[in-house]
Short mmCIF file of C-alpha atoms and ligand atoms in Angstrom, two decimals:
data_model
loop_
_atom_site.label_atom_id
_atom_site.label_comp_id
_atom_site.label_asym_id
_atom_site.label_seq_id
_atom_site.Cartn_x
_atom_site.Cartn_y
_atom_site.Cartn_z
CA MET Q 283 96.88 154.02 171.97
CA THR Q 284 100.55 153.15 172.42
CA HIS Q 285 103.12 154.88 170.20
CA PHE Q 286 104.09 153.42 166.81
CA ALA Q 287 107.50 152.25 167.94
CA THR Q 288 105.99 150.39 170.88
CA THR Q 289 103.20 148.80 168.82
CA ALA Q 290 105.68 147.72 166.13
CA VAL Q 291 108.10 146.19 168.63
CA ARG Q 292 105.66 144.60 171.07
CA SER Q 293 102.93 143.27 168.78
CA GLY Q 294 102.50 139.56 169.59
CA ILE Q 295 105.50 139.51 171.94
CA GLU Q 296 105.17 137.04 174.81
CA THR Q 297 101.92 135.54 173.61
CA ASP Q 298 103.17 131.95 173.45
CA THR Q 299 101.40 130.19 176.30
CA GLN Q 300 103.09 126.80 175.71
CA PHE Q 301 106.79 127.66 176.13
CA GLY Q 302 106.77 131.39 176.89
CA ALA Q 303 108.66 132.20 173.69
CA ILE Q 304 109.26 135.96 173.53
CA THR Q 305 108.91 136.11 169.76
CA PRO Q 306 105.72 134.52 168.43
CA PRO Q 307 106.67 131.20 166.83
CA ILE Q 308 106.14 130.46 163.16
CA TYR Q 309 103.48 127.83 162.36
CA LEU Q 310 104.65 126.06 159.23
CA THR Q 311 101.70 123.80 158.70
CA SER Q 312 99.15 123.86 155.94
CA ASN Q 313 96.33 122.39 158.02
CA TYR Q 314 95.11 121.89 161.59
CA SER Q 315 93.37 118.89 163.13
CA PHE Q 316 89.76 119.08 164.28
CA GLU Q 317 89.21 118.62 168.00
CA GLY Q 318 86.51 116.15 167.08
CA PHE Q 319 83.79 115.55 164.52
CA GLY Q 320 82.17 118.89 163.66
CA LYS Q 321 84.57 120.63 166.05
CA PRO Q 322 87.11 122.70 164.11
CA ARG Q 323 89.67 124.66 166.10
CA GLN Q 324 90.38 128.39 165.62
CA TYR Q 325 92.35 127.52 162.46
CA ASP Q 326 91.62 124.67 160.06
CA TYR Q 327 93.54 125.49 156.87
CA ALA Q 328 96.45 127.92 156.43
CA ARG Q 329 94.97 129.67 153.38
CA SER Q 330 91.92 130.79 155.34
CA GLY Q 331 93.92 131.65 158.42
CA ASN Q 332 97.02 130.81 160.42
CA PRO Q 333 98.45 132.14 163.67
CA THR Q 334 101.59 133.62 162.08
CA ARG Q 335 99.58 135.61 159.55
CA SER Q 336 97.10 136.67 162.22
CA GLY Q 337 100.02 138.13 164.20
CA LEU Q 338 101.05 140.32 161.27
CA GLU Q 339 97.42 141.23 160.51
CA GLY Q 340 96.93 142.36 164.11
CA ALA Q 341 100.06 144.51 163.98
CA LEU Q 342 99.05 146.12 160.67
CA ALA Q 343 95.51 146.83 161.89
CA ASP Q 344 96.92 148.42 165.07
CA LEU Q 345 99.45 150.55 163.20
CA GLU Q 346 96.89 151.81 160.66
CA GLN Q 347 94.23 152.03 163.39
CA GLY Q 348 91.79 149.86 161.47
CA ALA Q 349 89.25 147.25 162.56
CA GLY Q 350 90.95 144.40 160.73
CA ALA Q 351 93.52 143.45 158.13
CA THR Q 352 94.14 140.79 155.52
CA VAL Q 353 97.70 139.91 154.65
CA THR Q 354 98.15 138.98 151.01
CA SER Q 355 100.79 137.28 148.90
CA SER Q 356 101.92 140.50 147.18
CA GLY Q 357 101.18 144.20 146.96
CA MET Q 358 99.32 143.52 143.73
CA SER Q 359 97.05 140.96 145.38
CA ALA Q 360 96.42 143.60 148.07
CA VAL Q 361 95.48 146.06 145.29
CA SER Q 362 93.17 143.47 143.74
CA LEU Q 363 91.31 142.78 147.00
CA PRO Q 364 89.20 145.97 147.41
CA LEU Q 365 88.32 145.68 143.70
CA GLN Q 366 86.26 142.59 144.65
CA LEU Q 367 83.75 145.00 146.20
CA LEU Q 368 82.97 146.31 142.70
CA SER Q 369 80.39 144.81 140.31
CA PRO Q 370 79.98 145.35 136.57
CA GLY Q 371 78.68 148.88 136.03
CA ASP Q 372 80.22 150.28 139.24
CA ILE Q 373 82.65 153.12 138.66
CA LEU Q 374 86.23 153.18 139.98
CA ILE Q 375 88.07 156.52 139.91
CA ALA Q 376 91.83 155.96 139.83
CA PRO Q 377 94.78 158.37 139.64
CA HIS Q 378 96.20 158.79 136.14
CA ASP Q 379 99.73 158.53 137.55
CA CYS Q 380 99.46 155.52 139.84
CA TYR Q 381 101.98 152.66 140.12
CA GLY Q 382 102.32 150.94 136.73
CA GLY Q 383 101.18 147.54 138.03
CA SER Q 384 98.01 149.04 139.54
CA TYR Q 385 97.40 150.86 136.25
CA ARG Q 386 97.76 147.59 134.34
CA LEU Q 387 95.38 145.75 136.69
CA PHE Q 388 92.70 148.47 136.67
CA THR Q 389 92.88 148.85 132.88
CA ASN Q 390 92.69 145.14 132.12
CA LEU Q 391 89.91 144.34 134.61
CA ALA Q 392 87.87 147.30 133.31
CA ALA Q 393 88.44 146.14 129.72
CA ARG Q 394 86.85 142.83 130.70
CA GLY Q 395 83.82 144.61 132.17
CA GLN Q 396 84.54 144.01 135.87
CA PHE Q 397 83.86 147.72 136.52
CA GLU Q 398 83.89 151.08 134.76
CA LEU Q 399 87.13 153.02 135.10
CA ILE Q 400 87.84 156.75 135.05
CA TYR Q 401 91.46 157.91 135.31
CA VAL Q 402 91.72 161.40 136.71
CA ASP Q 403 94.51 163.78 137.60
CA GLN Q 404 93.31 164.05 141.18
CA THR Q 405 95.12 167.34 141.71
CA ASP Q 406 92.72 168.81 139.11
CA GLU Q 407 89.70 169.66 141.28
CA VAL Q 408 87.35 170.29 138.34
CA ALA Q 409 88.15 166.97 136.65
CA LEU Q 410 87.86 165.12 139.95
CA GLN Q 411 84.49 166.67 140.79
CA ALA Q 412 83.21 165.82 137.29
CA ALA Q 413 84.20 162.18 137.87
CA LEU Q 414 82.63 162.15 141.36
CA ASP Q 415 79.40 163.53 139.89
CA LYS Q 416 79.06 160.24 138.02
CA ASN Q 417 78.42 158.54 141.39
CA PRO Q 418 81.41 156.20 141.56
CA LYS Q 419 81.54 153.28 143.97
CA MET Q 420 85.25 153.57 144.75
CA LEU Q 421 87.88 156.31 144.75
CA TRP Q 422 91.47 155.05 144.59
CA ILE Q 423 94.15 157.35 145.96
CA GLU Q 424 97.91 156.93 145.80
CA SER Q 425 99.52 159.72 147.79
CA PRO Q 426 102.36 160.45 147.34
CA SER Q 427 102.04 158.98 143.85
CA ASN Q 428 104.57 156.75 142.15
CA PRO Q 429 106.89 158.06 140.65
CA LEU Q 430 106.08 161.79 140.57
CA LEU Q 431 105.27 162.24 144.26
CA ARG Q 432 102.05 164.16 143.69
CA VAL Q 433 100.12 164.58 146.91
CA VAL Q 434 96.36 164.94 147.27
CA ASP Q 435 94.34 166.03 150.27
CA ILE Q 436 93.11 162.67 151.58
CA GLU Q 437 90.73 164.21 154.12
CA LYS Q 438 89.11 166.45 151.53
CA LEU Q 439 88.86 163.79 148.83
CA SER Q 440 87.46 161.11 151.14
CA GLY Q 441 84.89 163.64 152.38
CA LEU Q 442 83.81 164.37 148.81
CA ALA Q 443 83.65 160.63 148.10
CA LYS Q 444 81.63 159.96 151.25
CA ASP Q 445 79.05 162.57 150.17
CA LYS Q 446 78.50 160.40 147.09
CA GLY Q 447 78.35 157.12 149.05
CA CYS Q 448 81.69 156.16 147.55
CA LEU Q 449 84.44 154.18 149.35
CA THR Q 450 87.95 155.63 149.49
CA VAL Q 451 90.96 153.35 149.22
CA VAL Q 452 94.48 154.72 149.81
CA ASP Q 453 97.64 152.97 148.68
CA ASN Q 454 99.91 153.97 151.59
CA THR Q 455 102.97 152.04 150.39
CA PHE Q 456 105.21 155.09 149.92
CA LEU Q 457 104.94 156.42 153.47
CA SER Q 458 103.97 153.46 155.68
CA PRO Q 459 101.71 154.01 158.72
CA VAL Q 460 104.59 155.75 160.47
CA GLN Q 461 104.35 158.78 158.18
CA GLN Q 462 100.68 158.73 157.15
CA GLN Q 463 97.49 157.22 158.58
CA PRO Q 464 94.78 157.47 155.87
CA LEU Q 465 92.02 155.85 157.98
CA ASN Q 466 92.33 158.73 160.46
CA LEU Q 467 91.99 161.13 157.53
CA GLY Q 468 88.65 159.62 156.49
CA ALA Q 469 89.63 156.80 154.11
CA ASP Q 470 87.84 153.45 154.37
CA ILE Q 471 90.56 151.07 153.25
CA VAL Q 472 94.36 151.18 153.20
CA VAL Q 473 96.47 149.06 150.89
CA HIS Q 474 100.18 148.28 151.25
CA SER Q 475 102.82 146.56 149.29
CA THR Q 476 104.54 145.24 152.43
CA THR Q 477 107.39 144.29 150.09
CA LYS Q 478 108.49 147.90 150.61
CA TYR Q 479 108.93 149.77 153.93
CA ILE Q 480 106.86 147.48 156.14
CA ASN Q 481 109.12 144.49 155.59
CA GLY Q 482 111.97 146.78 154.63
CA HIS Q 483 114.69 144.23 153.86
CA SER Q 484 113.97 143.37 150.21
CA ASP Q 485 113.55 139.68 150.96
CA VAL Q 486 109.76 139.20 150.87
CA VAL Q 487 107.01 140.05 148.38
CA GLY Q 488 103.79 140.68 150.26
CA GLY Q 489 100.81 142.93 150.81
CA GLY Q 490 98.22 144.02 153.32
CA VAL Q 491 94.74 145.53 153.27
CA ILE Q 492 93.42 147.28 156.38
CA SER Q 493 89.78 148.41 156.77
CA LYS Q 494 88.16 150.83 159.15
CA ASP Q 495 84.79 149.08 159.15
CA PRO Q 496 84.80 145.55 160.64
CA LEU Q 497 82.20 144.40 158.09
CA ILE Q 498 84.40 145.47 155.17
CA ALA Q 499 87.41 143.86 156.90
CA GLU Q 500 85.43 140.61 157.15
CA LYS Q 501 84.31 140.77 153.51
CA LEU Q 502 87.87 141.32 152.32
CA ALA Q 503 89.19 138.47 154.48
CA TRP Q 504 86.50 136.27 152.88
CA TRP Q 505 87.59 137.31 149.39
CA GLY Q 506 91.26 136.82 150.27
CA ASN Q 507 90.56 133.22 151.18
CA CYS Q 508 88.13 132.70 148.30
CA LEU Q 509 90.67 133.90 145.73
CA GLY Q 510 93.54 132.15 147.51
CA ILE Q 511 95.71 135.27 147.61
CA THR Q 512 96.51 135.30 151.33
CA GLY Q 513 100.10 135.47 152.61
CA SER Q 514 102.09 132.43 153.66
CA PRO Q 515 103.19 131.81 157.27
CA PHE Q 516 106.87 132.12 156.36
CA ASP Q 517 106.43 135.47 154.57
CA SER Q 518 104.23 136.72 157.40
CA PHE Q 519 106.89 135.76 159.96
CA LEU Q 520 109.62 137.61 158.06
CA THR Q 521 107.41 140.64 157.48
CA LEU Q 522 106.51 140.93 161.16
CA ARG Q 523 110.22 140.64 161.95
CA GLY Q 524 110.93 143.50 159.52
CA LEU Q 525 108.02 145.57 160.82
CA ARG Q 526 109.48 145.68 164.33
CA THR Q 527 112.16 148.18 163.25
CA LEU Q 528 109.91 150.22 160.92
CA PRO Q 529 109.84 153.45 162.98
CA VAL Q 530 113.65 153.51 163.48
CA ARG Q 531 114.28 152.69 159.84
CA ILE Q 532 111.91 155.42 158.67
CA ARG Q 533 113.72 157.95 160.86
CA GLN Q 534 117.04 157.14 159.19
CA HIS Q 535 115.50 156.95 155.69
CA GLN Q 536 114.11 160.43 156.27
CA GLU Q 537 117.37 161.92 157.57
CA ASN Q 538 119.30 160.59 154.58
CA THR Q 539 116.64 161.74 152.11
CA ASP Q 540 116.68 165.28 153.46
CA GLN Q 541 120.41 165.47 152.69
CA ILE Q 542 120.07 163.94 149.24
CA VAL Q 543 117.18 166.19 148.26
CA ALA Q 544 119.16 169.26 149.37
CA PHE Q 545 122.06 168.15 147.17
CA LEU Q 546 119.91 167.37 144.11
CA ASP Q 547 117.88 170.53 144.46
CA LYS Q 548 120.87 172.82 144.15
CA HIS Q 549 122.71 170.82 141.50
CA GLU Q 550 122.71 172.65 138.18
CA GLY Q 551 122.66 169.45 136.14
CA ILE Q 552 119.32 168.42 137.61
CA LYS Q 553 116.41 169.95 135.72
CA GLN Q 554 113.72 169.24 138.28
CA VAL Q 555 113.40 167.51 141.63
CA TYR Q 556 110.06 165.98 142.58
CA TYR Q 557 109.81 165.83 146.35
CA PRO Q 558 106.87 166.95 148.53
CA GLY Q 559 109.25 168.21 151.23
CA LEU Q 560 110.46 171.02 148.96
CA LYS Q 561 108.67 174.32 149.50
CA THR Q 562 108.50 174.64 145.70
CA HIS Q 563 106.52 171.37 145.38
CA PRO Q 564 102.95 172.31 144.38
CA ASN Q 565 101.42 170.09 147.09
CA HIS Q 566 103.95 170.89 149.84
CA GLU Q 567 101.36 172.41 152.20
CA ILE Q 568 99.01 169.41 151.92
CA ALA Q 569 101.90 167.02 152.52
CA LYS Q 570 102.92 169.03 155.58
CA LYS Q 571 99.37 168.88 156.92
CA GLN Q 572 98.64 165.19 156.47
CA GLN Q 573 102.04 163.48 156.63
CA GLN Q 574 104.51 163.02 159.46
CA GLY Q 575 107.57 163.47 157.27
CA PHE Q 576 107.94 163.64 153.50
CA GLY Q 577 109.19 160.13 152.81
CA ALA Q 578 112.30 158.60 151.31
CA ILE Q 579 111.41 158.47 147.63
CA VAL Q 580 112.63 161.27 145.44
CA SER Q 581 112.41 161.59 141.67
CA PHE Q 582 114.36 163.94 139.46
CA GLU Q 583 115.04 164.76 135.85
CA LEU Q 584 118.65 164.78 134.77
CA ASP Q 585 119.58 167.30 132.10
CA GLU Q 586 120.09 165.02 129.09
CA THR Q 587 122.07 167.69 127.25
CA ARG Q 588 124.72 167.52 129.97
CA TYR Q 589 124.63 163.95 131.25
CA ASP Q 590 124.43 160.48 129.76
CA ILE Q 591 121.53 159.05 131.79
CA ALA Q 592 122.36 155.37 131.17
CA ARG Q 593 125.97 155.97 132.15
CA PHE Q 594 124.93 157.83 135.29
CA LEU Q 595 122.74 154.90 136.37
CA GLU Q 596 125.51 152.40 135.66
CA GLN Q 597 128.25 154.35 137.42
CA LEU Q 598 126.51 154.39 140.78
CA GLU Q 599 127.82 151.90 143.29
CA MET Q 600 125.68 152.66 146.32
CA PHE Q 601 122.36 152.81 144.46
CA SER Q 602 121.46 149.48 142.90
CA LEU Q 603 119.67 149.75 139.57
CA ALA Q 604 116.54 147.82 140.45
CA GLU Q 605 112.77 147.91 140.65
CA SER Q 606 111.09 148.21 144.05
CA LEU Q 607 111.70 150.60 146.93
CA GLY Q 608 111.56 150.87 150.69
CA GLY Q 609 114.40 148.50 151.57
CA VAL Q 610 117.32 149.39 153.82
CA GLU Q 611 119.54 149.60 150.73
CA SER Q 612 119.37 152.49 148.29
CA LEU Q 613 117.89 151.78 144.88
CA ILE Q 614 117.58 153.74 141.69
CA CYS Q 615 115.33 153.17 138.70
CA HIS Q 616 114.24 154.58 135.38
CA PRO Q 617 110.42 154.51 135.66
CA ALA Q 618 109.70 154.82 131.91
CA THR Q 619 111.47 151.52 131.13
CA MET Q 620 111.20 149.79 134.49
CA THR Q 621 108.46 150.29 137.13
CA HIS Q 622 106.06 152.01 134.73
CA ALA Q 623 106.77 150.03 131.57
CA ALA Q 624 103.26 148.55 131.96
CA MET Q 625 101.89 152.00 131.03
CA ASP Q 626 101.81 152.63 127.29
CA GLU Q 627 103.63 155.72 126.01
CA PRO Q 628 100.57 158.03 125.78
CA ALA Q 629 99.64 157.12 129.37
CA GLN Q 630 103.21 157.84 130.50
CA VAL Q 631 103.09 161.21 128.75
CA ARG Q 632 99.73 162.02 130.41
CA ALA Q 633 101.19 161.04 133.79
CA GLY Q 634 104.31 163.18 133.20
CA ILE Q 635 106.81 160.30 133.08
CA THR Q 636 109.65 161.29 130.78
CA GLY Q 637 112.74 159.45 129.59
CA GLN Q 638 114.87 161.71 131.79
CA LEU Q 639 112.99 160.84 134.95
CA ILE Q 640 114.90 158.90 137.59
CA ARG Q 641 113.44 157.61 140.86
CA VAL Q 642 115.52 157.00 143.96
CA SER Q 643 114.59 154.99 147.02
CA VAL Q 644 116.96 156.32 149.66
CA GLY Q 645 118.25 153.64 152.01
CA ILE Q 646 119.72 153.84 155.48
CA GLU Q 647 123.42 153.70 154.59
CA GLN Q 648 125.66 156.54 155.82
CA ALA Q 649 124.38 159.65 154.01
CA GLU Q 650 127.92 160.89 153.19
CA ASP Q 651 128.65 157.71 151.22
CA LEU Q 652 125.46 158.12 149.22
CA LEU Q 653 126.25 161.75 148.43
CA GLU Q 654 129.81 160.91 147.38
CA ASP Q 655 128.50 158.21 145.07
CA LEU Q 656 126.02 160.58 143.41
CA LYS Q 657 128.73 163.19 142.90
CA LYS Q 658 131.11 160.64 141.40
CA ALA Q 659 128.49 159.18 139.04
CA LEU Q 660 127.49 162.65 137.86
CA ALA Q 661 131.12 163.52 137.16
CA LEU Q 662 131.69 160.27 135.26
CA SER Q 663 128.56 160.63 133.15
CA SER Q 664 128.87 164.22 132.01
CA LEU Q 665 128.80 164.52 128.24
CA PRO Q 666 131.93 165.56 126.25
CA SER Q 667 131.05 169.24 126.13
CA GLU Q 668 130.80 169.20 129.89
CA VAL Q 669 134.09 167.33 130.16
CA SER Q 670 135.81 169.86 127.93
CA ASN Q 671 134.15 172.72 129.84
CA ALA Q 672 135.36 171.19 133.05
CA GLU Q 673 138.86 170.80 131.58
CA GLU Q 674 138.84 174.40 130.40
CA LEU Q 675 137.77 175.52 133.83
CA SER Q 676 140.47 173.52 135.54
CA HIS Q 677 143.08 174.86 133.07
CA GLU Q 678 141.87 178.36 133.73
CA SER Q 679 142.19 177.90 137.44
CA CYS Q 680 145.76 176.57 137.09
N1 PLP F 766 101.54 149.83 145.16
C1 PLP F 766 102.63 150.61 145.00
C2 PLP F 766 102.55 152.08 145.28
C3 PLP F 766 103.83 150.05 144.54
O1 PLP F 766 104.90 150.84 144.37
C4 PLP F 766 103.87 148.66 144.26
C5 PLP F 766 105.12 148.03 143.76
O2 PLP F 766 106.08 148.69 143.44
C6 PLP F 766 102.73 147.88 144.44
C7 PLP F 766 101.57 148.51 144.89
C8 PLP F 766 102.73 146.41 144.13
O3 PLP F 766 103.40 145.71 145.10
P1 PLP F 766 104.13 144.29 144.90
O4 PLP F 766 105.29 144.52 144.00
O5 PLP F 766 104.49 143.88 146.27
O6 PLP F 766 103.14 143.35 144.27
#
């Protein structure tokens, strides 16, 4: 197998036989003519398939080392695709702290009887085994999880699931195939919101589902077309364009994150930093074993007795207050009221999402500028007692 950087850059390059275009052209057509009566060509209708989408699907399947991929119109439609393999009565085990949109989809489909649903803290081995003993059909893993960066042992969990004849699906959005390859760890299906790192430029909403087994890949492609949730040629073109620089971007994201985590971790106004790269993170060893890097998302709790959280978020200039993650630009969000607002309060409490929790998606700007911005926003948002303490200190030092 070629290396990630080579696969990402070269996928589909120089495949145009008509004009020898280096970059595969975009096919902006909804339909294709038949060669003759009863003689369809490779593509007939862009929803069921089109060359631009196939190019991206091939690249995703290669990067995740799967047998096939389906590109979808959003990360959520990618999440919904493997769920089509479930029938009423089948059990889905999902993490209690997954992305809020996935939580909303699982909960509402289960409420309508599409499947049975068990939410489990998957780091709790006893609770997980009890759920697996109910013979589920599908185990959903999100590792690292959104927003608390919990990590589970994908190899171990997919092995346990396999023993029960249960499929394992991993949402690999947070790391991308550059930093984690779940199919090689024993998972059956990988899901991505390509909106995030894979496209990486915050200008497309899209998704992808990659399967290890060609029969499952075929079934999911069938469902993608049947439901009409496949990705458009234009979005596929842009996403493949973004994907070409994924390995270089991830390298820079990681370098910047390492510096930001080091700063946050020793700052006395930060109560807790959630980042699997820290030795103090409870799942650090698992992350080290199964990931190639710790990723560029970091969450932390700001001490609300010392800082005005809203003011801190508003004072930042280099971290845009916005949902989403994985773009070249740094973003910051307040999960309780933003990304995870779809979770009701008791579910947020169970998942450990507090009002002080802040999630950062570290971009690829110059790290020094990001650090300066954090320092400035912290200084400008400290509460009066802090200000007066600071004044006292500066008077003392005069
Ligand atoms: N999965 C994860 C882990 C996510 O963070 C998100 C979005 O934030 C999604 C799925 C859904 O993706 P999209 O917003 O592209 O529909």
